[in-house]
Coordinates of C-alpha atoms in Angstrom, one line a residue:
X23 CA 107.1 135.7 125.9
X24 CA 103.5 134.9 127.4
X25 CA 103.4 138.0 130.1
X26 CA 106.1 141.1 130.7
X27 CA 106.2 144.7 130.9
X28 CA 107.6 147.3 128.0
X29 CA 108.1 151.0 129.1
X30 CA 107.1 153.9 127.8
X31 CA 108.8 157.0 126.4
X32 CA 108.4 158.9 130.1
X33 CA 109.5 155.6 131.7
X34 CA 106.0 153.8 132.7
X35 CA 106.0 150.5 132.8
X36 CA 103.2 148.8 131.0
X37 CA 102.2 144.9 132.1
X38 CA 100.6 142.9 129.5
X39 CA 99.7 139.6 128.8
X40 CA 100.5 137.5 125.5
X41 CA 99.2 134.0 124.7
X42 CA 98.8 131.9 121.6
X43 CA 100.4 131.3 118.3
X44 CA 102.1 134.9 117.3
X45 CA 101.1 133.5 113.5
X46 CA 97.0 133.9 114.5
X47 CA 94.9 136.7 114.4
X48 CA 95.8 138.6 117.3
X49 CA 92.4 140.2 119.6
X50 CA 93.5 142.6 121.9
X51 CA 91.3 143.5 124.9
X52 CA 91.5 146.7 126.8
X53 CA 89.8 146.6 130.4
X54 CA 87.4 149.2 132.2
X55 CA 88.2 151.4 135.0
X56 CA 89.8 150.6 137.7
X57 CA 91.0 147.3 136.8
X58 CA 93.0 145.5 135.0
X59 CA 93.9 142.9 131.8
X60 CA 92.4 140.2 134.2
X61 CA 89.2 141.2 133.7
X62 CA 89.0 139.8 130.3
X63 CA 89.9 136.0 131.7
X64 CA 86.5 134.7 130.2
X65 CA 87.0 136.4 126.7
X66 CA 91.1 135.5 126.5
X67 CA 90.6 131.6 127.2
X68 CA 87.4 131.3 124.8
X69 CA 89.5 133.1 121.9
X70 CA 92.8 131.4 122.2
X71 CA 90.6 128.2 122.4
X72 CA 89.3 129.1 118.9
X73 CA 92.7 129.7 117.5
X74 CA 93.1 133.4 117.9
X75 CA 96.1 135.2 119.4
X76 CA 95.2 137.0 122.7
X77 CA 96.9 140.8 123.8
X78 CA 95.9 142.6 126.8
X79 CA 97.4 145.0 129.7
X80 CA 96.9 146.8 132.3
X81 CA 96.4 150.4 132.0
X82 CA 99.1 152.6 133.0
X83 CA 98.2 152.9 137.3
X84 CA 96.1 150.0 137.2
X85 CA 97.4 146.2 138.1
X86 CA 100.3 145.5 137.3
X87 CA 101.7 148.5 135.6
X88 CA 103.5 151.5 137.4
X89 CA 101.7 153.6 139.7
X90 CA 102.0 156.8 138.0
X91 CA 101.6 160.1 138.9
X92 CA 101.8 161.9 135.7
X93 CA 99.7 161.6 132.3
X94 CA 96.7 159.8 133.5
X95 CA 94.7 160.3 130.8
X96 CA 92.4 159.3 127.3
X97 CA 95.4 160.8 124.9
X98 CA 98.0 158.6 126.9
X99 CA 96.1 155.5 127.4
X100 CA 95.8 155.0 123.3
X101 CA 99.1 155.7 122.8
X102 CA 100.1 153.1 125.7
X103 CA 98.2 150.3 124.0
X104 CA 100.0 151.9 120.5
X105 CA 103.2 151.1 122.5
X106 CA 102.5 147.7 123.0
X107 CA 100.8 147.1 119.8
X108 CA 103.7 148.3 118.0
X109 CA 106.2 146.4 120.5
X110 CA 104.7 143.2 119.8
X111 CA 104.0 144.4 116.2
X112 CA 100.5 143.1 115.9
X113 CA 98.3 143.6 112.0
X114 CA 95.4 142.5 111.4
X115 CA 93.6 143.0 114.8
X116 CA 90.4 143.3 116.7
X117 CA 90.5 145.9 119.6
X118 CA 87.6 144.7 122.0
X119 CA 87.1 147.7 124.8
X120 CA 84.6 147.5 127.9
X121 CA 83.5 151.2 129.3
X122 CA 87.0 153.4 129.5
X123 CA 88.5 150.8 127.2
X124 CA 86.1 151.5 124.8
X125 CA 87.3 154.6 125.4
X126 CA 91.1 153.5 124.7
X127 CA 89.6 151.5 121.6
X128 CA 88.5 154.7 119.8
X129 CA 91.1 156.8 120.4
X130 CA 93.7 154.3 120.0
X131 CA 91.8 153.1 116.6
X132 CA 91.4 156.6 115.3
X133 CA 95.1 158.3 116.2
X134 CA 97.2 155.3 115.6
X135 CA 95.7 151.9 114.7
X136 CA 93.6 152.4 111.4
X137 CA 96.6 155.2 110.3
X138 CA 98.8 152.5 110.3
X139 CA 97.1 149.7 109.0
X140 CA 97.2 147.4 111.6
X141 CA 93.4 147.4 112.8
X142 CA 90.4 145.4 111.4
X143 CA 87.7 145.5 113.4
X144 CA 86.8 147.0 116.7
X145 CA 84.4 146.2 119.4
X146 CA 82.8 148.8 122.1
X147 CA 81.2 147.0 125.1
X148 CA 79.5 149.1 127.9
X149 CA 81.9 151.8 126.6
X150 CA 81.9 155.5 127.2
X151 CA 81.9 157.1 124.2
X152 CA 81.2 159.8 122.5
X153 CA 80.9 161.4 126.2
X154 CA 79.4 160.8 129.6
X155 CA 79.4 164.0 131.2
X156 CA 76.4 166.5 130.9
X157 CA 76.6 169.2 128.8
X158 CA 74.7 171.7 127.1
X159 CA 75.4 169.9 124.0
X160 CA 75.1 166.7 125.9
X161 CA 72.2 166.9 127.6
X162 CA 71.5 163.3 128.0
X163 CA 74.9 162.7 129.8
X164 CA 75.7 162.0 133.6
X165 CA 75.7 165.2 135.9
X166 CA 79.0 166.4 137.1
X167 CA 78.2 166.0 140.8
X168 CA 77.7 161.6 140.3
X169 CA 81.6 161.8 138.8
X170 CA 82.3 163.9 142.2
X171 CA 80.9 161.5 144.8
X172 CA 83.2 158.8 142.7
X173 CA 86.0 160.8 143.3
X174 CA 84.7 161.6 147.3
X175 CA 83.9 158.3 147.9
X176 CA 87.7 157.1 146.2
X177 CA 89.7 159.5 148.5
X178 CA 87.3 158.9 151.4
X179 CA 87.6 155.1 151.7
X180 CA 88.5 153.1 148.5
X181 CA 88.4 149.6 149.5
X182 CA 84.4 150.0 150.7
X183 CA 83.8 152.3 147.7
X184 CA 84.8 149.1 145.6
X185 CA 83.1 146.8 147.3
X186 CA 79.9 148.0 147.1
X187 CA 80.5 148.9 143.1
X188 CA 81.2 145.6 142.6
X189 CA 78.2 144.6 144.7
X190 CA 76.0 146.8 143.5
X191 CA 75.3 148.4 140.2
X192 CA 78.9 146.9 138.0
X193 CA 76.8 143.7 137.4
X194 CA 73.3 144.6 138.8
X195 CA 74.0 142.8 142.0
X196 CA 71.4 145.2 143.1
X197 CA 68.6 143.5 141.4
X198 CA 65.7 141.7 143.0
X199 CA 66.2 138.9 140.4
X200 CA 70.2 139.1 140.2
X201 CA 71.9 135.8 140.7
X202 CA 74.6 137.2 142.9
X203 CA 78.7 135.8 143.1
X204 CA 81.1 136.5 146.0
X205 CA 83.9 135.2 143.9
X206 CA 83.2 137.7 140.8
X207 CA 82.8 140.9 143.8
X208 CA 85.9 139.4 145.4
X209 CA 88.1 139.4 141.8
X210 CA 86.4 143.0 140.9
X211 CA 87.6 144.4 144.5
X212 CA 91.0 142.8 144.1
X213 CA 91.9 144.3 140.6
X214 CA 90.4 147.7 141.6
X215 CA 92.9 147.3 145.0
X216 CA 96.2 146.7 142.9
X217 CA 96.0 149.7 141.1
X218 CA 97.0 152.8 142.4
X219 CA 95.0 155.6 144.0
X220 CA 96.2 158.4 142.1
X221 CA 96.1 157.3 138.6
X222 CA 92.1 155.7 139.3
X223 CA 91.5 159.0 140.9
X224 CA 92.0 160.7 137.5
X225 CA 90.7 158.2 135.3
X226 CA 87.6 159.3 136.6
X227 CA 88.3 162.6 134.9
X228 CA 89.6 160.7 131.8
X229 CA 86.8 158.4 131.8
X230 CA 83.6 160.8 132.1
X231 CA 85.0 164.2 130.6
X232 CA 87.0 163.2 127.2
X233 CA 84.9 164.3 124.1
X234 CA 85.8 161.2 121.8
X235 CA 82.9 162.5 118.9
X236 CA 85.5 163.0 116.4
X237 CA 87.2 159.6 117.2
X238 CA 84.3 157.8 116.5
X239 CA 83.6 159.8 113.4
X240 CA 86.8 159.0 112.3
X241 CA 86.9 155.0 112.6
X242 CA 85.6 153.3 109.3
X243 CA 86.9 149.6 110.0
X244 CA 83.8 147.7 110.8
X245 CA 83.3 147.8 114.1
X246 CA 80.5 146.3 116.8
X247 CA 78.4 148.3 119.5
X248 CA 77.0 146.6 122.0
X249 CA 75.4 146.7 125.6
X250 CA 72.6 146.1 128.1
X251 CA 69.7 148.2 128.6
X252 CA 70.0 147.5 132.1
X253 CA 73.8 149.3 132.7
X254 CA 73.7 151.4 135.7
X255 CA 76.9 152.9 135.1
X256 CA 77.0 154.0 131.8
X257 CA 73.3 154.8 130.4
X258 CA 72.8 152.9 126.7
X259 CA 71.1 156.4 125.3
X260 CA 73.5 158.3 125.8
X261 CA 76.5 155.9 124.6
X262 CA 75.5 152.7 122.5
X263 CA 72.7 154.4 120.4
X264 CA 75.0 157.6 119.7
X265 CA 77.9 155.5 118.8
X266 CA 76.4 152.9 116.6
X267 CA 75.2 156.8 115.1
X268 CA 78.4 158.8 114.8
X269 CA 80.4 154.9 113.5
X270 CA 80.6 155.1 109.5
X271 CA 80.5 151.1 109.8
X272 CA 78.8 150.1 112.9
X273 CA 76.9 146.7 114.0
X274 CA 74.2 147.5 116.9
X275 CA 73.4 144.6 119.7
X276 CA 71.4 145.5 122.8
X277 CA 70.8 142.9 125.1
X278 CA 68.1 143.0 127.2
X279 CA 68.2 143.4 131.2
X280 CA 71.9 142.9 130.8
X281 CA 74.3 145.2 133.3
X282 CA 77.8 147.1 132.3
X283 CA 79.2 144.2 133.5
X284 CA 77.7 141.8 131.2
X285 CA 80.8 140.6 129.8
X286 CA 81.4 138.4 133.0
X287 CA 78.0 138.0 134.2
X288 CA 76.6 136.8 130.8
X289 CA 80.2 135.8 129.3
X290 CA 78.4 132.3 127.7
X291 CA 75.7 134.9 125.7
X292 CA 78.5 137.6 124.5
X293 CA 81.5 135.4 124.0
X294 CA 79.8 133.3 121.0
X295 CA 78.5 136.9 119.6
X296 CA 81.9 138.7 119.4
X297 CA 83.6 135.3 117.9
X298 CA 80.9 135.6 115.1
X299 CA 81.6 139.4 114.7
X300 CA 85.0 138.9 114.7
X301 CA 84.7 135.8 111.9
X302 CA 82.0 137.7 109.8

């Protein structure tokens, strides 16, 4: 089967995609908040065009998946992907995550895929660990209040706060320089739009407030950190640097003037760097 759903153990449906020969290695991609498995597009047709089987879904209350009102958080988004790992019974993989998926990554890496035996490598792109939020034992991290005008300007009027994300900081839109696309905005909006208000509501909670220090402590397959000095969403200190620290087997890129949303905007530059990771 190339797309379906498979439902969890309190009944949410989970959509995912599956493409290429189940005998390849199988990449699994796990996409940032609030969208969806079609934001890896760029990454799934380069890797199945070099031979590699290609996994990824939408996060429970995102796409295509069901609107949930329950469980919307870091715990239950690793053991989602575990349920469709397991389900399709995929060994040997390479968990690629950008921002909350690198989130899902770690956890799901540390709780269930290394555990089990079914992970390789992993990659974190833009991603949010160890933790976003300021803290006194965070003190570089983002200030409570920026995660509250998220969640105001969500419940206030969603469809303009996503536009002008997408038009904005996601992929430095906002730049003096930046080459902007109407069609890449346009795609961003519409994944955002299909999810469900609720469940993107509180990923905001799950995204910016999960301590993930001991996950990444945890994880010993190798695994590759990477992102652009220029993200505007989630600051390089405060995530890249103290993953590729905390990682017992970590491979550092940071690209230069790249934004969080590098993986589209600069998919030619990062595609050929995580098929080399992934090979190495």
């Amino acid at each position: 089967m190339s797309s379906g759903f498979i439902k969890t153990k309190d009944g949410t449906e989970i959509y995912f995609k599956d493409w290429g020969s189940k005998d390849a290695q199988p990449i699994v991609f796990h996409h940032g908040w609030p969208l969806s498995a079609d934001d890896w597009d760029a990454q799934m047709l380069f890797f199945l065009a070099n031979g590699y089987r290609v996994v990824a879904h939408d996060r429970r209350g995102h796409g295509r998946s069901s609107q949930v009102d329950t469980n919307n958080t870091m715990d239950q988004y690793a053991a989602d992907a575990s349920v469709v790992v397991e389900h399709l019974d995929l060994r040997n993989a390479v968990h690629i995550g950008h921002s909350t998926g690198g989130g899902e990554v770690a956890r799901y890496v540390a709780r269930y895929g290394q555990p089990q035996g079914r992970v390789a490598k992993a990659v974190l792109v833009s991603s949010v660990p160890p933790l976003m939020l300021k803290t006194a034992s965070n003190p570089g991290g983002t200030p409570i209040e920026v995660f509250d005008g998220f969640r105001k300007a969500l419940a206030g009027n969603r469809a303009q706060f996503y536009r002008d994300v997408a038009s904005g900081p996601f992929y430095g839109f906002n730049r003096p320089d930046a080459k902007v696309s109407q069609g890449i905005i346009d795609n961003w909006w519409r994944q955002g739009m299909m999810g469900g208000a609720l469940a993107q509501y509180e990923g905001i909670k799950a995204f910016s407030e999960t301590d993930q220090t001991e996950d990444l402590k945890a994880i010993t397959v190798p695994t590759l950190v990477t992102q652009g000095d220029d993200d505007q969403i989630v600051p390089y200190e405060d995530a890249a640097l103290l993953q590729a620290k905390l990682l017992k087997n970590a491979t550092l890129k940071i690209y230069k003037g790249f934004p969080h949303g590098m993986l589209t905007t600069h998919a030619d530059v990062i595609n050929p760097d995580l098929l080399a990771f992934v090979k190495a």
